[in-house]
PDB file of C-alpha atoms and ligand atoms in Angstrom:
ATOM      1  CA  MET A1303      -1.603  28.233  23.106  1.00 83.00           C
ATOM      2  CA  ARG A1304      -1.029  25.710  20.163  1.00 97.00           C
ATOM      3  CA  LYS A1305      -2.828  22.408  19.940  1.00 97.00           C
ATOM      4  CA  PRO A1306      -0.750  19.364  20.170  1.00 98.00           C
ATOM      5  CA  ILE A1307      -1.110  17.262  16.892  1.00 98.00           C
ATOM      6  CA  ILE A1308      -0.205  13.707  16.596  1.00 98.00           C
ATOM      7  CA  ALA A1309      -0.643  12.321  13.040  1.00 98.00           C
ATOM      8  CA  GLY A1310       0.034   8.846  11.900  1.00 98.00           C
ATOM      9  CA  ASN A1311       1.222   8.362   8.228  1.00 98.00           C
ATOM     10  CA  TRP A1312       0.317   5.133   7.267  1.00 98.00           C
ATOM     11  CA  LYS A1313       2.111   5.464   4.037  1.00 98.00           C
ATOM     12  CA  MET A1314       1.399   2.263   1.748  1.00 98.00           C
ATOM     13  CA  HIS A1315       0.151   0.061   4.321  1.00 98.00           C
ATOM     14  CA  LYS A1316      -3.239  -1.433   5.189  1.00 98.00           C
ATOM     15  CA  THR A1317      -6.432  -2.630   3.189  1.00 98.00           C
ATOM     16  CA  ILE A1318      -9.725  -0.978   3.923  1.00 98.00           C
ATOM     17  CA  ALA A1319     -10.531  -3.639   6.153  1.00 98.00           C
ATOM     18  CA  GLU A1320      -7.428  -3.329   8.117  1.00 98.00           C
ATOM     19  CA  ALA A1321      -8.063   0.363   8.123  1.00 98.00           C
ATOM     20  CA  LEU A1322     -11.466  -0.163   9.803  1.00 98.00           C
ATOM     21  CA  GLU A1323     -10.386  -2.559  12.078  1.00 98.00           C
ATOM     22  CA  PHE A1324      -7.652  -0.317  13.441  1.00 98.00           C
ATOM     23  CA  VAL A1325     -10.267   2.716  13.426  1.00 98.00           C
ATOM     24  CA  GLU A1326     -12.405   0.658  15.745  1.00 97.00           C
ATOM     25  CA  LYS A1327      -9.579  -0.329  18.218  1.00 97.00           C
ATOM     26  CA  ILE A1328      -8.506   3.377  18.754  1.00 97.00           C
ATOM     27  CA  LYS A1329     -11.916   5.108  18.912  1.00 96.00           C
ATOM     28  CA  ALA A1330     -12.811   4.924  22.476  1.00 95.00           C
ATOM     29  CA  GLU A1331      -9.244   5.182  23.267  1.00 95.00           C
ATOM     30  CA  VAL A1332      -8.629   8.541  22.038  1.00 95.00           C
ATOM     31  CA  ALA A1333     -12.129   9.756  22.773  1.00 94.00           C
ATOM     32  CA  GLY A1334     -11.079  12.051  25.692  1.00 90.00           C
ATOM     33  CA  THR A1335      -7.869  13.459  24.448  1.00 95.00           C
ATOM     34  CA  ASP A1336      -6.994  17.065  23.553  1.00 95.00           C
ATOM     35  CA  VAL A1337      -4.603  16.065  21.324  1.00 97.00           C
ATOM     36  CA  GLU A1338      -5.541  16.406  17.697  1.00 98.00           C
ATOM     37  CA  THR A1339      -5.599  12.975  16.296  1.00 98.00           C
ATOM     38  CA  VAL A1340      -4.948  12.501  12.550  1.00 98.00           C
ATOM     39  CA  ILE A1341      -4.720   9.292  10.623  1.00 98.00           C
ATOM     40  CA  CYS A1342      -3.145   9.832   7.058  1.00 98.00           C
ATOM     41  CA  ALA A1343      -4.112   6.971   4.992  1.00 98.00           C
ATOM     42  CA  PRO A1344      -3.809   5.783   1.673  1.00 98.00           C
ATOM     43  CA  PHE A1345      -6.385   7.195  -1.048  1.00 98.00           C
ATOM     44  CA  THR A1346      -8.571   4.048  -1.108  1.00 98.00           C
ATOM     45  CA  GLN A1347      -9.414   4.104   2.321  1.00 98.00           C
ATOM     46  CA  LEU A1348     -10.179   7.728   3.115  1.00 98.00           C
ATOM     47  CA  LYS A1349     -13.734   7.541   2.111  1.00 98.00           C
ATOM     48  CA  ASP A1350     -14.457   4.700   4.468  1.00 98.00           C
ATOM     49  CA  ILE A1351     -12.409   5.903   7.330  1.00 98.00           C
ATOM     50  CA  LYS A1352     -14.058   9.279   7.100  1.00 98.00           C
ATOM     51  CA  GLN A1353     -17.509   7.244   7.514  1.00 98.00           C
ATOM     52  CA  ALA A1354     -15.823   5.575  10.416  1.00 98.00           C
ATOM     53  CA  VAL A1355     -14.939   8.486  12.337  1.00 98.00           C
ATOM     54  CA  LYS A1356     -17.945  10.576  11.911  1.00 94.00           C
ATOM     55  CA  ASP A1357     -18.989  10.788  15.341  1.00 92.00           C
ATOM     56  CA  THR A1358     -15.375  11.188  16.863  1.00 96.00           C
ATOM     57  CA  ASN A1359     -12.552  13.560  17.152  1.00 95.00           C
ATOM     58  CA  ILE A1360     -10.465  11.658  14.602  1.00 98.00           C
ATOM     59  CA  LYS A1361      -9.279  14.085  11.610  1.00 98.00           C
ATOM     60  CA  VAL A1362      -8.392  12.246   8.399  1.00 98.00           C
ATOM     61  CA  GLY A1363      -5.508  13.248   6.287  1.00 98.00           C
ATOM     62  CA  ALA A1364      -4.342  12.293   2.443  1.00 98.00           C
ATOM     63  CA  GLN A1365      -0.504  11.480   1.855  1.00 98.00           C
ATOM     64  CA  ASN A1366      -0.235  13.701  -1.495  1.00 98.00           C
ATOM     65  CA  MET A1367      -2.430  15.385  -3.891  1.00 98.00           C
ATOM     66  CA  HIS A1368      -1.824  17.234  -7.065  1.00 98.00           C
ATOM     67  CA  TYR A1369      -1.474  20.890  -7.603  1.00 98.00           C
ATOM     68  CA  GLU A1370      -3.350  21.117 -10.798  1.00 98.00           C
ATOM     69  CA  GLU A1371      -7.399  21.862 -10.596  1.00 98.00           C
ATOM     70  CA  LYS A1372      -7.923  18.923 -13.313  1.00 98.00           C
ATOM     71  CA  GLY A1373      -6.570  17.477 -16.495  1.00 98.00           C
ATOM     72  CA  ALA A1374      -4.190  14.553 -18.087  1.00 98.00           C
ATOM     73  CA  PHE A1375      -2.256  13.591 -15.026  1.00 98.00           C
ATOM     74  CA  THR A1376      -2.789   9.876 -15.019  1.00 98.00           C
ATOM     75  CA  GLY A1377      -2.534   8.171 -11.580  1.00 97.00           C
ATOM     76  CA  GLU A1378      -3.035  11.620  -9.517  1.00 98.00           C
ATOM     77  CA  ILE A1379      -5.526  13.012  -7.187  1.00 98.00           C
ATOM     78  CA  SER A1380      -6.938  16.646  -7.052  1.00 98.00           C
ATOM     79  CA  ALA A1381      -7.765  18.734  -4.132  1.00 98.00           C
ATOM     80  CA  ALA A1382     -11.482  18.682  -5.184  1.00 98.00           C
ATOM     81  CA  MET A1383     -11.349  15.189  -5.131  1.00 98.00           C
ATOM     82  CA  LEU A1384     -10.227  14.958  -1.614  1.00 98.00           C
ATOM     83  CA  LYS A1385     -12.562  17.843  -0.438  1.00 98.00           C
ATOM     84  CA  GLU A1386     -15.337  15.688  -1.914  1.00 98.00           C
ATOM     85  CA  LEU A1387     -14.257  13.182   0.831  1.00 98.00           C
ATOM     86  CA  MET A1388     -14.088  16.018   3.255  1.00 97.00           C
ATOM     87  CA  VAL A1389     -10.495  15.010   3.990  1.00 98.00           C
ATOM     88  CA  ASP A1390      -9.075  17.299   6.729  1.00 98.00           C
ATOM     89  CA  TYR A1391      -5.413  17.202   6.204  1.00 98.00           C
ATOM     90  CA  VAL A1392      -3.017  16.435   3.524  1.00 98.00           C
ATOM     91  CA  ILE A1393       0.793  15.683   3.800  1.00 98.00           C
ATOM     92  CA  ILE A1394       2.676  17.802   1.197  1.00 98.00           C
ATOM     93  CA  GLY A1395       6.430  17.313   0.502  1.00 98.00           C
ATOM     94  CA  HIS A1396       7.254  14.031   2.207  1.00 98.00           C
ATOM     95  CA  SER A1397      10.901  13.056   1.953  1.00 95.00           C
ATOM     96  CA  GLU A1398       9.902  10.049   0.384  1.00 96.00           C
ATOM     97  CA  ARG A1399       7.786  11.870  -2.525  1.00 97.00           C
ATOM     98  CA  ARG A1400      10.863  14.209  -2.624  1.00 95.00           C
ATOM     99  CA  GLN A1401      13.109  11.293  -2.952  1.00 94.00           C
ATOM    100  CA  TYR A1402      11.078   8.747  -5.430  1.00 96.00           C
ATOM    101  CA  PHE A1403       8.381  11.055  -7.110  1.00 96.00           C
ATOM    102  CA  ASN A1404      10.196  14.195  -8.193  1.00 94.00           C
ATOM    103  CA  GLU A1405       8.710  16.268  -5.636  1.00 97.00           C
ATOM    104  CA  THR A1406      10.677  19.703  -5.583  1.00 98.00           C
ATOM    105  CA  ASP A1407      10.044  22.873  -3.274  1.00 98.00           C
ATOM    106  CA  GLU A1408       7.953  24.378  -6.239  1.00 98.00           C
ATOM    107  CA  THR A1409       5.533  21.719  -6.558  1.00 98.00           C
ATOM    108  CA  VAL A1410       5.297  21.569  -2.663  1.00 98.00           C
ATOM    109  CA  ASN A1411       4.781  25.380  -2.839  1.00 98.00           C
ATOM    110  CA  LYS A1412       1.901  25.025  -5.335  1.00 98.00           C
ATOM    111  CA  LYS A1413       0.282  21.970  -3.536  1.00 98.00           C
ATOM    112  CA  VAL A1414       0.209  23.891  -0.307  1.00 98.00           C
ATOM    113  CA  LYS A1415      -1.504  26.843  -2.131  1.00 98.00           C
ATOM    114  CA  LYS A1416      -4.109  24.603  -3.801  1.00 98.00           C
ATOM    115  CA  ALA A1417      -4.796  22.644  -0.536  1.00 98.00           C
ATOM    116  CA  LEU A1418      -5.236  25.784   1.325  1.00 98.00           C
ATOM    117  CA  ALA A1419      -7.791  27.153  -1.225  1.00 98.00           C
ATOM    118  CA  TYR A1420      -9.740  23.786  -0.634  1.00 98.00           C
ATOM    119  CA  ASP A1421      -9.804  24.709   3.159  1.00 98.00           C
ATOM    120  CA  ILE A1422      -7.691  21.284   3.289  1.00 98.00           C
ATOM    121  CA  THR A1423      -5.010  21.839   6.228  1.00 98.00           C
ATOM    122  CA  PRO A1424      -1.427  21.070   4.575  1.00 98.00           C
ATOM    123  CA  ILE A1425       1.272  19.137   6.531  1.00 98.00           C
ATOM    124  CA  MET A1426       4.459  20.486   4.831  1.00 98.00           C
ATOM    125  CA  CYS A1427       7.383  18.362   5.363  1.00 98.00           C
ATOM    126  CA  VAL A1428      11.014  19.804   5.486  1.00 98.00           C
ATOM    127  CA  GLY A1429      14.402  18.042   6.702  1.00 97.00           C
ATOM    128  CA  GLU A1430      17.761  17.378   6.063  1.00 96.00           C
ATOM    129  CA  SER A1431      19.482  14.145   4.716  1.00 93.00           C
ATOM    130  CA  LEU A1432      22.425  12.511   6.454  1.00 91.00           C
ATOM    131  CA  GLU A1433      24.996  14.082   4.458  1.00 92.00           C
ATOM    132  CA  GLU A1434      23.617  17.636   4.465  1.00 95.00           C
ATOM    133  CA  ARG A1435      23.567  17.175   8.480  1.00 93.00           C
ATOM    134  CA  GLU A1436      27.018  15.580   8.441  1.00 91.00           C
ATOM    135  CA  ALA A1437      27.929  18.886   6.622  1.00 94.00           C
ATOM    136  CA  GLU A1438      26.252  20.886   9.031  1.00 95.00           C
ATOM    137  CA  LYS A1439      23.774  22.266   6.540  1.00 97.00           C
ATOM    138  CA  THR A1440      20.890  21.407   8.598  1.00 97.00           C
ATOM    139  CA  LYS A1441      19.541  24.922   9.127  1.00 97.00           C
ATOM    140  CA  GLU A1442      20.615  25.893   5.671  1.00 98.00           C
ATOM    141  CA  ILE A1443      18.352  23.423   3.968  1.00 98.00           C
ATOM    142  CA  VAL A1444      15.268  23.568   6.170  1.00 98.00           C
ATOM    143  CA  LYS A1445      15.172  27.305   5.736  1.00 98.00           C
ATOM    144  CA  ASP A1446      15.472  27.179   1.925  1.00 98.00           C
ATOM    145  CA  GLN A1447      12.652  24.363   2.193  1.00 98.00           C
ATOM    146  CA  THR A1448      10.681  26.346   4.433  1.00 98.00           C
ATOM    147  CA  MET A1449      10.905  29.606   2.634  1.00 98.00           C
ATOM    148  CA  LYS A1450      10.175  28.201  -0.767  1.00 98.00           C
ATOM    149  CA  GLY A1451       6.992  26.040   0.340  1.00 98.00           C
ATOM    150  CA  LEU A1452       5.631  28.714   2.359  1.00 98.00           C
ATOM    151  CA  GLU A1453       6.178  31.388  -0.475  1.00 98.00           C
ATOM    152  CA  GLY A1454       3.271  33.711  -1.170  1.00 98.00           C
ATOM    153  CA  LEU A1455       1.138  32.739   1.506  1.00 98.00           C
ATOM    154  CA  THR A1456      -0.793  35.049   3.840  1.00 98.00           C
ATOM    155  CA  ASN A1457      -0.375  35.396   7.533  1.00 98.00           C
ATOM    156  CA  GLU A1458      -3.599  33.679   8.065  1.00 98.00           C
ATOM    157  CA  GLN A1459      -2.779  30.804   5.861  1.00 98.00           C
ATOM    158  CA  VAL A1460       0.608  30.118   7.356  1.00 98.00           C
ATOM    159  CA  SER A1461      -1.096  30.369  10.800  1.00 98.00           C
ATOM    160  CA  SER A1462      -3.533  27.692   9.879  1.00 98.00           C
ATOM    161  CA  LEU A1463      -1.112  25.035   8.485  1.00 98.00           C
ATOM    162  CA  VAL A1464       1.168  22.538  10.019  1.00 98.00           C
ATOM    163  CA  ILE A1465       4.880  21.868   9.269  1.00 98.00           C
ATOM    164  CA  ALA A1466       6.653  18.559   9.863  1.00 98.00           C
ATOM    165  CA  TYR A1467      10.347  18.521  10.437  1.00 98.00           C
ATOM    166  CA  GLU A1468      11.495  15.461   9.437  1.00 96.00           C
ATOM    167  CA  PRO A1469      15.366  14.527   9.214  1.00 94.00           C
ATOM    168  CA  ILE A1470      15.563  11.954   6.600  1.00 92.00           C
ATOM    169  CA  TRP A1471      18.062  10.039   8.293  1.00 90.00           C
ATOM    170  CA  ALA A1472      15.742   9.534  11.363  1.00 89.00           C
ATOM    171  CA  ILE A1473      12.901   8.205   9.256  1.00 86.00           C
ATOM    172  CA  GLY A1474      12.186   4.363   9.670  1.00 82.00           C
ATOM    173  CA  THR A1475      15.756   3.734  10.822  1.00 85.00           C
ATOM    174  CA  GLY A1476      14.933   3.813  14.510  1.00 80.00           C
ATOM    175  CA  LYS A1477      17.369   6.655  15.064  1.00 80.00           C
ATOM    176  CA  THR A1478      15.692   9.510  16.532  1.00 77.00           C
ATOM    177  CA  ALA A1479      17.241  13.059  16.753  1.00 82.00           C
ATOM    178  CA  SER A1480      17.526  13.986  20.317  1.00 91.00           C
ATOM    179  CA  SER A1481      14.428  15.869  21.579  1.00 95.00           C
ATOM    180  CA  GLN A1482      16.977  18.620  22.447  1.00 96.00           C
ATOM    181  CA  ASP A1483      18.433  18.555  18.825  1.00 95.00           C
ATOM    182  CA  ALA A1484      14.769  18.427  17.205  1.00 96.00           C
ATOM    183  CA  ASN A1485      13.462  21.313  19.385  1.00 98.00           C
ATOM    184  CA  GLU A1486      16.518  23.544  18.245  1.00 97.00           C
ATOM    185  CA  VAL A1487      15.803  22.985  14.457  1.00 98.00           C
ATOM    186  CA  ILE A1488      12.276  23.359  14.943  1.00 98.00           C
ATOM    187  CA  ALA A1489      12.815  26.645  17.095  1.00 98.00           C
ATOM    188  CA  TYR A1490      14.884  27.686  14.155  1.00 98.00           C
ATOM    189  CA  ILE A1491      11.817  26.987  11.481  1.00 98.00           C
ATOM    190  CA  ARG A1492       9.728  29.002  13.716  1.00 98.00           C
ATOM    191  CA  GLU A1493      12.400  32.181  13.449  1.00 98.00           C
ATOM    192  CA  VAL A1494      12.257  31.379   9.883  1.00 98.00           C
ATOM    193  CA  VAL A1495       8.637  31.760   9.993  1.00 98.00           C
ATOM    194  CA  LYS A1496       8.855  34.916  11.871  1.00 98.00           C
ATOM    195  CA  ASP A1497      11.211  36.737   9.568  1.00 98.00           C
ATOM    196  CA  MET A1498       8.997  35.700   6.614  1.00 98.00           C
ATOM    197  CA  TYR A1499       5.666  36.712   7.847  1.00 98.00           C
ATOM    198  CA  SER A1500       5.492  37.927  11.714  1.00 98.00           C
ATOM    199  CA  GLU A1501       5.929  36.927  15.575  1.00 98.00           C
ATOM    200  CA  GLU A1502       2.553  36.080  15.824  1.00 98.00           C
ATOM    201  CA  VAL A1503       2.478  33.842  12.900  1.00 98.00           C
ATOM    202  CA  SER A1504       5.547  31.966  13.838  1.00 98.00           C
ATOM    203  CA  GLU A1505       4.030  31.605  17.522  1.00 98.00           C
ATOM    204  CA  GLU A1506       0.614  30.215  15.961  1.00 98.00           C
ATOM    205  CA  VAL A1507       2.085  27.809  13.253  1.00 98.00           C
ATOM    206  CA  ARG A1508       2.329  24.164  14.749  1.00 98.00           C
ATOM    207  CA  ILE A1509       5.498  22.365  13.700  1.00 98.00           C
ATOM    208  CA  GLN A1510       5.670  18.571  14.268  1.00 98.00           C
ATOM    209  CA  TYR A1511       8.714  16.440  14.704  1.00 97.00           C
ATOM    210  CA  GLY A1512       8.948  13.188  12.593  1.00 96.00           C
ATOM    211  CA  GLY A1513      11.695  10.359  12.532  1.00 95.00           C
ATOM    212  CA  SER A1514      11.303   7.209  14.534  1.00 93.00           C
ATOM    213  CA  VAL A1515       8.652   8.238  17.093  1.00 96.00           C
ATOM    214  CA  LYS A1516       7.271   5.939  18.942  1.00 96.00           C
ATOM    215  CA  PRO A1517       5.745   5.028  22.525  1.00 97.00           C
ATOM    216  CA  SER A1518       8.771   5.309  24.358  1.00 97.00           C
ATOM    217  CA  ASN A1519      10.096   8.507  23.099  1.00 96.00           C
ATOM    218  CA  VAL A1520       7.010  10.670  22.418  1.00 97.00           C
ATOM    219  CA  GLU A1521       6.919  12.182  26.083  1.00 97.00           C
ATOM    220  CA  GLU A1522      10.162  13.551  25.912  1.00 97.00           C
ATOM    221  CA  ILE A1523       9.825  14.946  22.395  1.00 97.00           C
ATOM    222  CA  MET A1524       6.445  16.456  23.141  1.00 97.00           C
ATOM    223  CA  ASN A1525       7.895  18.123  26.324  1.00 97.00           C
ATOM    224  CA  GLU A1526       9.938  20.338  24.428  1.00 97.00           C
ATOM    225  CA  SER A1527       9.068  24.053  24.251  1.00 96.00           C
ATOM    226  CA  ASP A1528       8.861  24.087  20.121  1.00 98.00           C
ATOM    227  CA  ILE A1529       7.515  20.895  19.320  1.00 98.00           C
ATOM    228  CA  ASP A1530       3.860  20.978  19.027  1.00 98.00           C
ATOM    229  CA  GLY A1531       3.301  17.255  17.677  1.00 98.00           C
ATOM    230  CA  ALA A1532       4.624  14.346  15.658  1.00 98.00           C
ATOM    231  CA  LEU A1533       4.336  12.810  12.238  1.00 98.00           C
ATOM    232  CA  VAL A1534       4.561   9.022  12.717  1.00 98.00           C
ATOM    233  CA  GLY A1535       5.120   6.270  10.486  1.00 97.00           C
ATOM    234  CA  GLY A1536       5.854   2.999  11.635  1.00 97.00           C
ATOM    235  CA  ALA A1537       4.415   3.328  15.094  1.00 97.00           C
ATOM    236  CA  SER A1538       1.326   4.450  14.056  1.00 98.00           C
ATOM    237  CA  LEU A1539       0.406   1.013  12.262  1.00 98.00           C
ATOM    238  CA  GLU A1540      -0.525  -0.802  15.510  1.00 98.00           C
ATOM    239  CA  ALA A1541      -3.596   0.415  17.277  1.00 98.00           C
ATOM    240  CA  SER A1542      -2.079  -0.070  20.723  1.00 98.00           C
ATOM    241  CA  ASP A1543       1.204   2.004  19.772  1.00 98.00           C
ATOM    242  CA  PHE A1544      -0.957   4.796  18.282  1.00 98.00           C
ATOM    243  CA  THR A1545      -3.325   5.228  21.217  1.00 98.00           C
ATOM    244  CA  ALA A1546      -0.006   5.334  23.704  1.00 98.00           C
ATOM    245  CA  LEU A1547       1.281   8.065  21.321  1.00 98.00           C
ATOM    246  CA  VAL A1548      -1.902   9.971  21.118  1.00 98.00           C
ATOM    247  CA  ASN A1549      -2.235   9.787  24.978  1.00 97.00           C
ATOM    248  CA  PHE A1550       1.503  10.520  25.794  1.00 95.00           C
TER     249      PHE A1550
HETATM  250  O1  G3H B 574       5.819  10.489   8.156  1.00 91.95           O
HETATM  251  C1  G3H B 574       6.522  10.046   8.965  1.00 91.95           C
HETATM  252  C2  G3H B 574       7.964   9.726   8.888  1.00 91.95           C
HETATM  253  O2  G3H B 574       8.395   9.531   7.671  1.00 91.95           O
HETATM  254  C3  G3H B 574       8.268   9.226   9.904  1.00 91.95           C
HETATM  255  O3  G3H B 574       8.475   7.824   9.745  1.00 91.95           O
HETATM  256  P1  G3H B 574       9.009   6.700  11.025  1.00 91.95           P
HETATM  257  O4  G3H B 574       8.031   6.971  12.179  1.00 91.95           O
HETATM  258  O5  G3H B 574       8.602   5.270  10.642  1.00 91.95           O
HETATM  259  O6  G3H B 574      10.387   7.006  11.056  1.00 91.95           O
END
């Protein structure tokens, strides 16, 4: 049985003070949930959030990391640096990183491997653009991204990580893929994992949907057979919305 996982991706939002205020507001509200609850915050907030959630079931994630161990990479953060803060998750290959920061399937793969080596769970993002969807290339794109992103991992590693299917046209636009469409693509990603690894691995890997998930549509999305969670941007910024998402 796959444990549901709702992760908020705050992107470039909130100061430390705002982050701590948010955490205080949600702590009690998510205390009794069986849903894995993750806040993916900017680097500057991670240490304080981790401290603030230490007696709770809330997990903390970063939004990116570098694949090299260390070196002359101005502005970058390594896996060891995240591990030192006891970060649980790291988003890798978000479409905004692919679009604005030259993230490629190859760097995604290197980052996934490095995160796993440090026992940080990657949330690896895949998803097609509007043009690709209109050209009916959705499956081709997600297959390619999934295969390249997961290349060279062990069965155990793939079983432990999280994949997020985020159609780019649905991110921050208010447009959501229908829950059936999202489920179909996610079931297809599971097939790709099955072909690459095994049926058991494909049944164990958790796959989220992301793209304009909000309190009003989360239940329908979560009720789909292959969707194990949501990666939420805009609606994760307000404490009341986020608690509603986790308690869907
Ligand atoms: O990582 C989250 C996704 O980019 C979705 O963002 P959104 O919920 O604002 O559409």
